[in-house]
Coordinates of C-alpha atoms and ligand atoms in Angstrom, one line a residue:
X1 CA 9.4 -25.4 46.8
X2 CA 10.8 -27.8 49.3
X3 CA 14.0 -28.9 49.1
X4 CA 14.5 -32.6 48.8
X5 CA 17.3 -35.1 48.4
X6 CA 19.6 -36.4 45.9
X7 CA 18.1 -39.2 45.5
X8 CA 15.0 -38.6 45.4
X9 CA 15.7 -36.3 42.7
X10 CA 17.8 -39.3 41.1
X11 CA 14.5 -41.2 40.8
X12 CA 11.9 -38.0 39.6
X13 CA 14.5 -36.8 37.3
X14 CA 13.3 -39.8 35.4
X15 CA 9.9 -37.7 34.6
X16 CA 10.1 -36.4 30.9
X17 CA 7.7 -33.5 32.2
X18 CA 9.3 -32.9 35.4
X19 CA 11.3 -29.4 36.4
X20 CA 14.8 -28.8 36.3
X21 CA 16.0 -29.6 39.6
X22 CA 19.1 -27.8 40.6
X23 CA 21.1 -27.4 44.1
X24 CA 19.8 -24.7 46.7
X25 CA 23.3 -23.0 46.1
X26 CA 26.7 -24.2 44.9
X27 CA 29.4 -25.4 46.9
X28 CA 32.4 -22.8 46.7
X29 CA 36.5 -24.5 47.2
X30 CA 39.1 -22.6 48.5
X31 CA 42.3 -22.7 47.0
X32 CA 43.5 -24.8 49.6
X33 CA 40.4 -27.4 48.8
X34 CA 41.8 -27.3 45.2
X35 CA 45.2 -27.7 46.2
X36 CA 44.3 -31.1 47.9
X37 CA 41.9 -31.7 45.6
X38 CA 45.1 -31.5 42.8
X39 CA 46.7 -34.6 44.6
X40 CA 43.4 -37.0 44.2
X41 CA 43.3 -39.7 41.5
X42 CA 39.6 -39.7 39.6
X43 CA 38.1 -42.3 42.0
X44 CA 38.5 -39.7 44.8
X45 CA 38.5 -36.2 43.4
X46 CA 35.1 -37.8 42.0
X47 CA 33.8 -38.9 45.7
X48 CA 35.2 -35.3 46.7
X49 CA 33.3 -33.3 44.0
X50 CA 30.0 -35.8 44.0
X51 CA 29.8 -36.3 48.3
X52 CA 29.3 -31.9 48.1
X53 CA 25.9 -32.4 46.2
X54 CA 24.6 -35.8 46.8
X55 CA 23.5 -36.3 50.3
X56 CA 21.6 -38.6 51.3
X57 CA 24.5 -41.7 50.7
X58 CA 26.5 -43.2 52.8
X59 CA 29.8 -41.9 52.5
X60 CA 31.2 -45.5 52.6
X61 CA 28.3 -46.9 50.2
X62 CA 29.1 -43.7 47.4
X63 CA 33.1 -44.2 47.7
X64 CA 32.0 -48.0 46.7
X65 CA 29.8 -46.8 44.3
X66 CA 32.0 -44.3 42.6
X67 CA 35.0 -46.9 42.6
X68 CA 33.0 -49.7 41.1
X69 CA 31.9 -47.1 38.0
X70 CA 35.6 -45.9 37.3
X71 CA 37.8 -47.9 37.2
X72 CA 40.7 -48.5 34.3
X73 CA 38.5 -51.7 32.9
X74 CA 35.7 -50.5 32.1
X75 CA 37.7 -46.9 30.9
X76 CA 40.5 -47.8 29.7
X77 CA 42.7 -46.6 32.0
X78 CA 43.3 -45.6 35.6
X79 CA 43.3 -41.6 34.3
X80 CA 39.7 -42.4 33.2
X81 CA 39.6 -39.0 31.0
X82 CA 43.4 -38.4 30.2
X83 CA 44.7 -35.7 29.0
X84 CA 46.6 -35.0 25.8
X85 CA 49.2 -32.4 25.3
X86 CA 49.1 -31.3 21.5
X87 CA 51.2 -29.2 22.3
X88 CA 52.3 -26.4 24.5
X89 CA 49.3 -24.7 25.7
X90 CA 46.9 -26.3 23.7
X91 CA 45.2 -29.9 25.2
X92 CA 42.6 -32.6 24.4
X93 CA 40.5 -34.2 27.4
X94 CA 39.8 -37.4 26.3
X95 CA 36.2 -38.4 27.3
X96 CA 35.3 -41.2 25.3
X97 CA 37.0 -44.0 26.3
X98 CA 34.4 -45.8 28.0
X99 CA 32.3 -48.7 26.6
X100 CA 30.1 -47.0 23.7
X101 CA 33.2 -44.5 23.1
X102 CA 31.5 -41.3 23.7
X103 CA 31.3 -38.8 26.6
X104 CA 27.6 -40.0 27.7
X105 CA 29.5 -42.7 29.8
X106 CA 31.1 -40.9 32.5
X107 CA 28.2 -40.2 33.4
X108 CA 25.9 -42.8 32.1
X109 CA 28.2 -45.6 33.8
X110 CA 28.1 -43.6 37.2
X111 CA 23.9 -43.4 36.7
X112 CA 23.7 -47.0 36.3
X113 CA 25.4 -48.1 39.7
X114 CA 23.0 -45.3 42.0
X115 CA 19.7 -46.8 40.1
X116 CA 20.5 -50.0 41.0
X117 CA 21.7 -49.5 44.8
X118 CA 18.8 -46.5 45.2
X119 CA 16.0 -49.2 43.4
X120 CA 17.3 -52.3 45.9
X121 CA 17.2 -49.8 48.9
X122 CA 14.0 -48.9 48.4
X123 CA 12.6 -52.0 47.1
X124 CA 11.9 -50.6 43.7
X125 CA 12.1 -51.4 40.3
X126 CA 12.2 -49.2 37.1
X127 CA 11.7 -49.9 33.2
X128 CA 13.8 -47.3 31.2
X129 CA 11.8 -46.2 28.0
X130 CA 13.9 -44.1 26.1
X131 CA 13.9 -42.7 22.1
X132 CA 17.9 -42.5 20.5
X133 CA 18.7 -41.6 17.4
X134 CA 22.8 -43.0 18.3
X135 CA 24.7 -42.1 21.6
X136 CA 22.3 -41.5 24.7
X137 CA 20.4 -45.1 24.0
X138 CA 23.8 -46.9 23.6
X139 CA 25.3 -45.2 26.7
X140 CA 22.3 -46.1 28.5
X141 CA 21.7 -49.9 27.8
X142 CA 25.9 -50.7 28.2
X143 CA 24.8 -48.8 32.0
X144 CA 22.2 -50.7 32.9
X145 CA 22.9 -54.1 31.4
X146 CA 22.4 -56.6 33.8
X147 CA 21.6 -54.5 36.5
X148 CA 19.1 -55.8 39.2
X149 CA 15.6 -54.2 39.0
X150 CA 16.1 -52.3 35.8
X151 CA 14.9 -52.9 32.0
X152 CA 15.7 -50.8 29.2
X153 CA 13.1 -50.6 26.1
X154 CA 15.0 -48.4 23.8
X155 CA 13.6 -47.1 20.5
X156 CA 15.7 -46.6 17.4
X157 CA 14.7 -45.3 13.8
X158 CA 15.1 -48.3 11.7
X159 CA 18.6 -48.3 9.3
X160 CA 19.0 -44.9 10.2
X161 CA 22.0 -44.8 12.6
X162 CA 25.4 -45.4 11.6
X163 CA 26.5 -49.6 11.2
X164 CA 28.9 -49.1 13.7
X165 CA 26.2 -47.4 16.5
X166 CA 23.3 -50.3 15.3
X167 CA 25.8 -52.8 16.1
X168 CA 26.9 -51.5 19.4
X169 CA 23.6 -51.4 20.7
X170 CA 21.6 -54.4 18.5
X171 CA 25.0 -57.0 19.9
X172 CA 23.7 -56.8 22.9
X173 CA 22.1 -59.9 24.5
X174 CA 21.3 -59.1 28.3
X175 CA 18.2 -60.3 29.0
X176 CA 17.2 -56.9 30.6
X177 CA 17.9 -55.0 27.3
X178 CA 15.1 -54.5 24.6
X179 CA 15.9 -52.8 21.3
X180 CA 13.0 -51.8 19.5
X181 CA 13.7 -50.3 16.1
X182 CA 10.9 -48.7 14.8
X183 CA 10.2 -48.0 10.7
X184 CA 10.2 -44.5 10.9
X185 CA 12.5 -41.9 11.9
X186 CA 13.9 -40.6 15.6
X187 CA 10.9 -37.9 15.6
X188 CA 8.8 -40.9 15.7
X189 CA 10.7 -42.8 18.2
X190 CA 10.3 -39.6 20.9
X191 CA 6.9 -39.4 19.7
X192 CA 5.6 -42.9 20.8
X193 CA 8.1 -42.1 24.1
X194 CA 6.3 -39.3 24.7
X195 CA 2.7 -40.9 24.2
X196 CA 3.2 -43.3 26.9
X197 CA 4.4 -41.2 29.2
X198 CA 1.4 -39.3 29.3
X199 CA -0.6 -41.7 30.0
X200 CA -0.1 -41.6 33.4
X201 CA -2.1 -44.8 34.9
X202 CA 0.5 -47.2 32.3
X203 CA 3.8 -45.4 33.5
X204 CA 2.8 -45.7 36.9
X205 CA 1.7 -49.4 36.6
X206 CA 4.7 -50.2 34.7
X207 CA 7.5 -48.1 36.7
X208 CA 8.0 -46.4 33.6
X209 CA 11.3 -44.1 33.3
X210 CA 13.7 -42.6 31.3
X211 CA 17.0 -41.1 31.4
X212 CA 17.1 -38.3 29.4
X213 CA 20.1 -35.2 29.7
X214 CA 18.3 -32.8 32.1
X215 CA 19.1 -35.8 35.1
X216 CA 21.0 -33.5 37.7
X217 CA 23.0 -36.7 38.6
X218 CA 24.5 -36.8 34.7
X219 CA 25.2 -32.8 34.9
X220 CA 27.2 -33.3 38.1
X221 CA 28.7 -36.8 37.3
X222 CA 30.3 -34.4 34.7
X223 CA 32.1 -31.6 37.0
X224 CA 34.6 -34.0 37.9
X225 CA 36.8 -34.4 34.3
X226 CA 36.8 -30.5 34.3
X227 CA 38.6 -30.8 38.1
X228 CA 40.7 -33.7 36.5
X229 CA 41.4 -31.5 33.2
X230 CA 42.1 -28.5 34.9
X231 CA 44.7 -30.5 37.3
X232 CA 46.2 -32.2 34.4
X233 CA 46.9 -28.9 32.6
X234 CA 48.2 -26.8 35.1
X235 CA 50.7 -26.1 37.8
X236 CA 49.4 -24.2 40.3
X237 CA 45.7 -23.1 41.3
X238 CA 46.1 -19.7 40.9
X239 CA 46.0 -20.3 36.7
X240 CA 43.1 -19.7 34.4
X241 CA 42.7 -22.0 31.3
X242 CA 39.6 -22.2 28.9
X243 CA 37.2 -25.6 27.8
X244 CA 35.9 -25.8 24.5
X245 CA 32.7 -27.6 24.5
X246 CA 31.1 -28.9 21.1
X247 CA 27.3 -28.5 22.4
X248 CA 24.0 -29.8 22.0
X249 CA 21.7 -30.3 25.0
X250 CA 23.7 -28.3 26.9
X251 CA 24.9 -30.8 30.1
X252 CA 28.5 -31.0 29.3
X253 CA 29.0 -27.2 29.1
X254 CA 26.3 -26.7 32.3
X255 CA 29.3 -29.0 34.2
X256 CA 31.7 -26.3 33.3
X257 CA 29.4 -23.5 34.5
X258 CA 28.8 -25.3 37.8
X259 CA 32.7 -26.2 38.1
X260 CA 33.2 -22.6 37.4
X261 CA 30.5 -21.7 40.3
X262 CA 32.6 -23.4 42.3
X263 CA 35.4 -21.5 42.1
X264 CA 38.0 -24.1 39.9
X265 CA 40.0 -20.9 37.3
X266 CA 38.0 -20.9 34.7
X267 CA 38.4 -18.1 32.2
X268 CA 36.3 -19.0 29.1
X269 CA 33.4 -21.4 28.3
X270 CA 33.6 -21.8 24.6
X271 CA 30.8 -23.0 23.2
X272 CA 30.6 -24.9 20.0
X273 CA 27.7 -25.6 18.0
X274 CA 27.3 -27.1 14.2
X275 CA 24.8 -25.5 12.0
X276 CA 22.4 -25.7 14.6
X277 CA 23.3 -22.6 16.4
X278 CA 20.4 -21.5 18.7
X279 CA 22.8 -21.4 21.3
X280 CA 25.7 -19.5 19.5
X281 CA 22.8 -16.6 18.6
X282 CA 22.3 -16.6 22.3
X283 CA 25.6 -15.8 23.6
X284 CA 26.5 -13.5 20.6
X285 CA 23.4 -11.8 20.7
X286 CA 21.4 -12.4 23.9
X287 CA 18.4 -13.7 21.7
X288 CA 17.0 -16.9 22.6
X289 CA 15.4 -18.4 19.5
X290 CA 14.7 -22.0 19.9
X291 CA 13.8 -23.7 16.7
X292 CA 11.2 -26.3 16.0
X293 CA 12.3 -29.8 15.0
X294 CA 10.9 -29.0 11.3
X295 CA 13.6 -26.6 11.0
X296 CA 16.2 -29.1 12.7
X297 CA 19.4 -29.5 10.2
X298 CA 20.7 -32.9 9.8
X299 CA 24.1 -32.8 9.9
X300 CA 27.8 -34.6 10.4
X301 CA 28.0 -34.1 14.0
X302 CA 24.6 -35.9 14.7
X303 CA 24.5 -35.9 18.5
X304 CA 24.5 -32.1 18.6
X305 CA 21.0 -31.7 15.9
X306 CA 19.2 -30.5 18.5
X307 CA 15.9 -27.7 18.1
X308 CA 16.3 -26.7 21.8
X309 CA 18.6 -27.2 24.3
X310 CA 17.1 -28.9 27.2
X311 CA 19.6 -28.0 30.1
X312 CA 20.0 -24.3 28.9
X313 CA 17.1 -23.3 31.4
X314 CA 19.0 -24.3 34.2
X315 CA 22.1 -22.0 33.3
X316 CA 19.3 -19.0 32.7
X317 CA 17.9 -20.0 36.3
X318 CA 21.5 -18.6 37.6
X319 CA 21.3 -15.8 34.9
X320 CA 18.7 -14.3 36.6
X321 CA 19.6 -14.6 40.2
X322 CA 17.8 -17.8 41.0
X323 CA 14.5 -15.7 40.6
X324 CA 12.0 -18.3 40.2
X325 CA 9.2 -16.0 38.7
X326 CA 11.6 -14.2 36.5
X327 CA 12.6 -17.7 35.2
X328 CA 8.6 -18.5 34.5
X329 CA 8.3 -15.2 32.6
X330 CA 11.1 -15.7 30.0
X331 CA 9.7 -19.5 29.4
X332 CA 6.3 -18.6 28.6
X333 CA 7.3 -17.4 25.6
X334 CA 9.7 -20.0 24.7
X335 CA 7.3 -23.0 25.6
X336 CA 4.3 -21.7 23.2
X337 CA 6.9 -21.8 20.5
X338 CA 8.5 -17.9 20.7
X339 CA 11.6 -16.4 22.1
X340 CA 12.6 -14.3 24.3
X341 CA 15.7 -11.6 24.2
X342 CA 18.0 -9.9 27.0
X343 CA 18.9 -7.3 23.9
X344 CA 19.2 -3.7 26.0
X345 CA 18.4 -5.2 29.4
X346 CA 21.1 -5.6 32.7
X347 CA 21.0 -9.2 32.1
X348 CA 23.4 -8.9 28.9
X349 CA 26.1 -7.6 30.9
X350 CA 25.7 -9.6 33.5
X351 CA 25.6 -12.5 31.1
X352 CA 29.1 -11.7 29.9
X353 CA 30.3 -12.3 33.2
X354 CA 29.6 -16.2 33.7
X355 CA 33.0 -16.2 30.7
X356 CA 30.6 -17.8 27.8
X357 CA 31.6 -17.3 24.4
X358 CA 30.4 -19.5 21.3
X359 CA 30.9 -19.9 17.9
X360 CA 29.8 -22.4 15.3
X361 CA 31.2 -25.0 12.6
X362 CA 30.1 -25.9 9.8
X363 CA 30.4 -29.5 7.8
X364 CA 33.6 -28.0 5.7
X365 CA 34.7 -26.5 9.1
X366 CA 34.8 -29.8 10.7
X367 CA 36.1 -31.6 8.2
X368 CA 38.9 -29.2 7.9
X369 CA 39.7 -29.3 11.3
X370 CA 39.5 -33.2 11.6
X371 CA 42.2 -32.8 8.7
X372 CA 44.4 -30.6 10.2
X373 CA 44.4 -31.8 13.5
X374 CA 45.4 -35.2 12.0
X375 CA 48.1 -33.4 9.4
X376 CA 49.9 -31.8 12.3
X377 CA 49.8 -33.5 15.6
X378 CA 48.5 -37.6 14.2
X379 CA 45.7 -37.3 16.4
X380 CA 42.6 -38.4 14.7
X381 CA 39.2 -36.7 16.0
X382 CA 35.5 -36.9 15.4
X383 CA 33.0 -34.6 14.1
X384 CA 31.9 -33.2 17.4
X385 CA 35.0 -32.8 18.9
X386 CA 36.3 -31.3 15.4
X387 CA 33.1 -28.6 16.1
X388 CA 34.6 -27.4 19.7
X389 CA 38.4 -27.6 18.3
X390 CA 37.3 -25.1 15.4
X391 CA 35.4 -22.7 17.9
X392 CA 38.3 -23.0 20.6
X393 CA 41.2 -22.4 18.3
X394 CA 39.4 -19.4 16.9
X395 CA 39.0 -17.8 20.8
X396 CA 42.2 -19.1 22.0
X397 CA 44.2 -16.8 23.8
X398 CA 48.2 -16.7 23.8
X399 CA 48.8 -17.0 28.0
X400 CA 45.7 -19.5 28.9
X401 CA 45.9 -22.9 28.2
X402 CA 43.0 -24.1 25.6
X403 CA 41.5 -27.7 27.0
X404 CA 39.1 -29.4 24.0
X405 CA 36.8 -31.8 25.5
X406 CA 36.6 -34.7 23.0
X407 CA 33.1 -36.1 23.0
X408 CA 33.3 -39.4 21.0
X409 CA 35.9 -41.3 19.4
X410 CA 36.3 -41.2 15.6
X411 CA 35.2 -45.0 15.0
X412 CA 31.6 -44.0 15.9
X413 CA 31.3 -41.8 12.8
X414 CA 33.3 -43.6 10.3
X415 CA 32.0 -43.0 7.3
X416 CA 32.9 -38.8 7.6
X417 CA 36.4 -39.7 8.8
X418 CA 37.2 -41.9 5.9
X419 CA 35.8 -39.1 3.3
X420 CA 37.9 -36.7 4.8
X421 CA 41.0 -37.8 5.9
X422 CA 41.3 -41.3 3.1
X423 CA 41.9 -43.6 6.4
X424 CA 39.6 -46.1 8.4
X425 CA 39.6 -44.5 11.8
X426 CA 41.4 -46.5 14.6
X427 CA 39.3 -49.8 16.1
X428 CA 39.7 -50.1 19.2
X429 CA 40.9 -53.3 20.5
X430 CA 37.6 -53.7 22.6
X431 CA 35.0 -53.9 19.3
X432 CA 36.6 -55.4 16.6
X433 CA 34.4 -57.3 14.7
X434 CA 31.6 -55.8 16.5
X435 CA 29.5 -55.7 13.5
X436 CA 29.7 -59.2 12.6
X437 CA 28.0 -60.4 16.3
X438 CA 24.7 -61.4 15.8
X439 CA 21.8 -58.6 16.6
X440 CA 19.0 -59.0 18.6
X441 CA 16.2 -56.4 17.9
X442 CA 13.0 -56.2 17.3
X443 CA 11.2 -54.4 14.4
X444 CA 8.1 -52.6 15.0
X445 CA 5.3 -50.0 13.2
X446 CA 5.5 -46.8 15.1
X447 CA 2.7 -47.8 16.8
X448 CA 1.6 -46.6 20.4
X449 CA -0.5 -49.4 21.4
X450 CA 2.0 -52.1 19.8
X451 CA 4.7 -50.6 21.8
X452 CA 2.4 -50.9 25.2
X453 CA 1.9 -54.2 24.8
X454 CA 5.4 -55.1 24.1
X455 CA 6.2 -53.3 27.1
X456 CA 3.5 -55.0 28.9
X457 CA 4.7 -58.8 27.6
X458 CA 7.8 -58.4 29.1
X459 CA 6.9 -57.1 32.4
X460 CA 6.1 -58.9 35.3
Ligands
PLP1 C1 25.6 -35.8 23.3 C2 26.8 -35.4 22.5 C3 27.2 -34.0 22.4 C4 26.4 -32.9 23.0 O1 26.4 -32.9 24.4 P1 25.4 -32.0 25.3 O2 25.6 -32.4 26.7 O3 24.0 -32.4 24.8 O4 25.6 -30.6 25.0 C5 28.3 -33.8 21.7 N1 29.1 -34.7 21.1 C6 28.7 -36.0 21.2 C7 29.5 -37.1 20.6 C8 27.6 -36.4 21.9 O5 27.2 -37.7 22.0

């Protein structure tokens, strides 16, 4: 295939059918790279890290770009993903202090700023259709609010998210925002999504788009707070720490992998998953068992409910030596509904080598973490983050330093916190009274054609 550009693959990335687009090979640092890399602050270990994959920029227009997206406004401070010491040894990476409070941001936030400067360059415009059942559609429209040549139409099942995640998104009132909350539930949400973008002559007439988490741009957005947590942890570059990452699509933990690639000390990926552990079986057992969304678990750690991790191919891709044909043969089975297995082949071992190692937690697991992570150090968690705290602690290893990614803040999933710890989790300053705004949605059938036509209405 030929190779093309970043941007270019910023734009098809967009295609809910397209392939996974990944660099020709990774950059590798050298240890005097990471030791100047050590000194940066976020804005420019991020132009550092970002300028080796995206390439077709300007290295003046990026820097620009990258300092408009963090800065301690919008993230709440100047470390944009600090790091807390719970004590010796053992660390949180904050992630979620960004506008919807989750992880999607640091990426989401970055996203938003290339669409609009790669839409206006090329004299484009895009309409964002996108199916949420919480995070991804919140992290999205609070990224592309008011940007120029952008819409977002953004499906939701109706009264099925949490108060606090219908009111983030439903508040707000840019007029390039559309919240669409369908009476059904998120299955039928992806499935109008889906319908439209199949029809090929509508999504091309309309610029249709969407944003979902196999965008390369997100996945490498997301290498730079393992730089920054690694830095924040350490001493020198010659030390190995571990990450423990509560997973779901699999893009947080496949910015590890490529971090790792790239030569930053990592010793251990740990993997966490709730009780839907597809990918927990695979790196215990080399089985790769996808499930289908029938046999989905709802659970208390929403964002990671997922049948089949979208991103995963990408890290088998490596797996297999960048053998494209290899790559086809193990998907055939997986895409009419079976599995493959790497039981009693090379690929095993060799799979023990990229440093994964998973586990999964449970709804009494999190909740007893959540609790005991409050008891002893006062922090207070969320469900997600309470998943990859429970698998971490379990792997952690005496002389390397254990860094938990937190993925949202507890506020987002309040109702779990209060049940187990007795406490309303902290509000942040930034959306008190956030569910008393007025809401500006609209409700629809799940309905193909109605959705078309709303689409077309506001399109012009
Ligand atoms: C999306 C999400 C995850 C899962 O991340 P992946 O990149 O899909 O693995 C975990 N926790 C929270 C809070 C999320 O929103």
């Amino acid at each position: 295939m030929q190779p093309r550009s970043f941007c270019e693959i910023l734009l098809e990335g967009l295609a809910t059918d397209g392939g996974l687009a990944m660099p020709d090979s990774y950059p590798r640092l050298t240890l005097a790279n990471l030791a100047r890399l050590r000194t940066l602050n976020y804005r420019d270990l991020a132009f550092e890290i970002l300028s080796r994959f995206i390439d077709d920029i300007p290295a003046v227009d990026l820097k620009r770009l990258i300092d408009n997206t963090y800065t301690a406004k919008v993230f709440g401070s100047d470390d944009i993903t600090p790091l807390k010491t719970l004590e010796p040894g053992l660390h949180l990476l904050r992630l979620s202090n960004g506008p919807t409070m989750a992880f999607k941001d640091v990426a989401m936030q970055l996203l938003g700023n290339l669409f609009e400067y790669v839409l206006a360059a090329s004299k484009r415009e895009l309409n964002i259709l996108g199916a949420t059942s919480g995070d991804t559609g919140s992290a999205a429209e609070y990224a592309m609010r008011g940007k120029r040549g952008v819409r977002v139409f953004m499906l939701s099942p109706h009264n099925k998210m949490s108060r606090f995640q219908s009111a983030q998104m439903y508040s707000l009132t840019d007029p390039n925002i559309f919240n669409i909350a369908i009476t059904g539930v998120f299955d039928d949400c992806q499935d109008i999504v889906k319908a439209v973008s199949n029809d090929e002559a509508f999504k091309t007439r309309y610029h249709i788009g969407t944003v979902n988490s196999i965008n390369w741009a997100r996945v490498s957005a997301q290498i730079v707070y393992y730089f920054k947590g690694y830095f924040a942890a350490t001493k020198s570059d010659t030390e190995q720490v571990s990450f423990a990452v509560p997973s779901g699509n699999f893009g947080n933990i496949l910015a590890g992998h490529v971090a790792r690639m790239m030569g930053l000390p990592i010793k251990h990926l740990i993997l966490a998953t709730n009780e839907n552990n597809v990918l927990d079986e695979f790196f215990r057992s080399g089985r790769y068992r996808p499930r289908g969304s029938a046999e989905v678990q709802q659970t208390s750690s929403p964002s990671m409910d997922i049948s089949k991790a979208s991103n995963f191919e990408r890290f088998i891709f490596d797996l297999v030596g960048r053998d494209a044909a290899k790559l086809r043969e193990l998907w055939r089975a997986v895409d009419s509904g079976g599995e493959f297995t790497l039981a009693g082949t090379p690929l095993l071992d060799k799979m023990r080598t990229f440093g994964f190692i998973s586990g999964t937690s449970t709804h009494a697991d999190r909740v007893a973490t959540l609790r005991a992570i409050h008891k002893k150090y006062g922090v207070m968690i969320d469900t997600h983050t309470a998943d990859g705290i429970k698998v971490g602690l379990e792997n952690r290893e005496c002389d390397v330093p254990l860094i938990c990614l937190e993925t949202a803040l507890p506020v987002k999933f309040g109702d779990v916190i209060k049940q187990a710890l007795n406490v309303e989790p902290d509000y942040p300053e930034s959306c008190r009274g956030i569910e008393q705004l007025p809401q500006r949605v609209d409700v629809m059938a799940p309905d193909v054609v109605a959705v078309k036509q709303y689409i077309e209405a506001r399109c012009y």
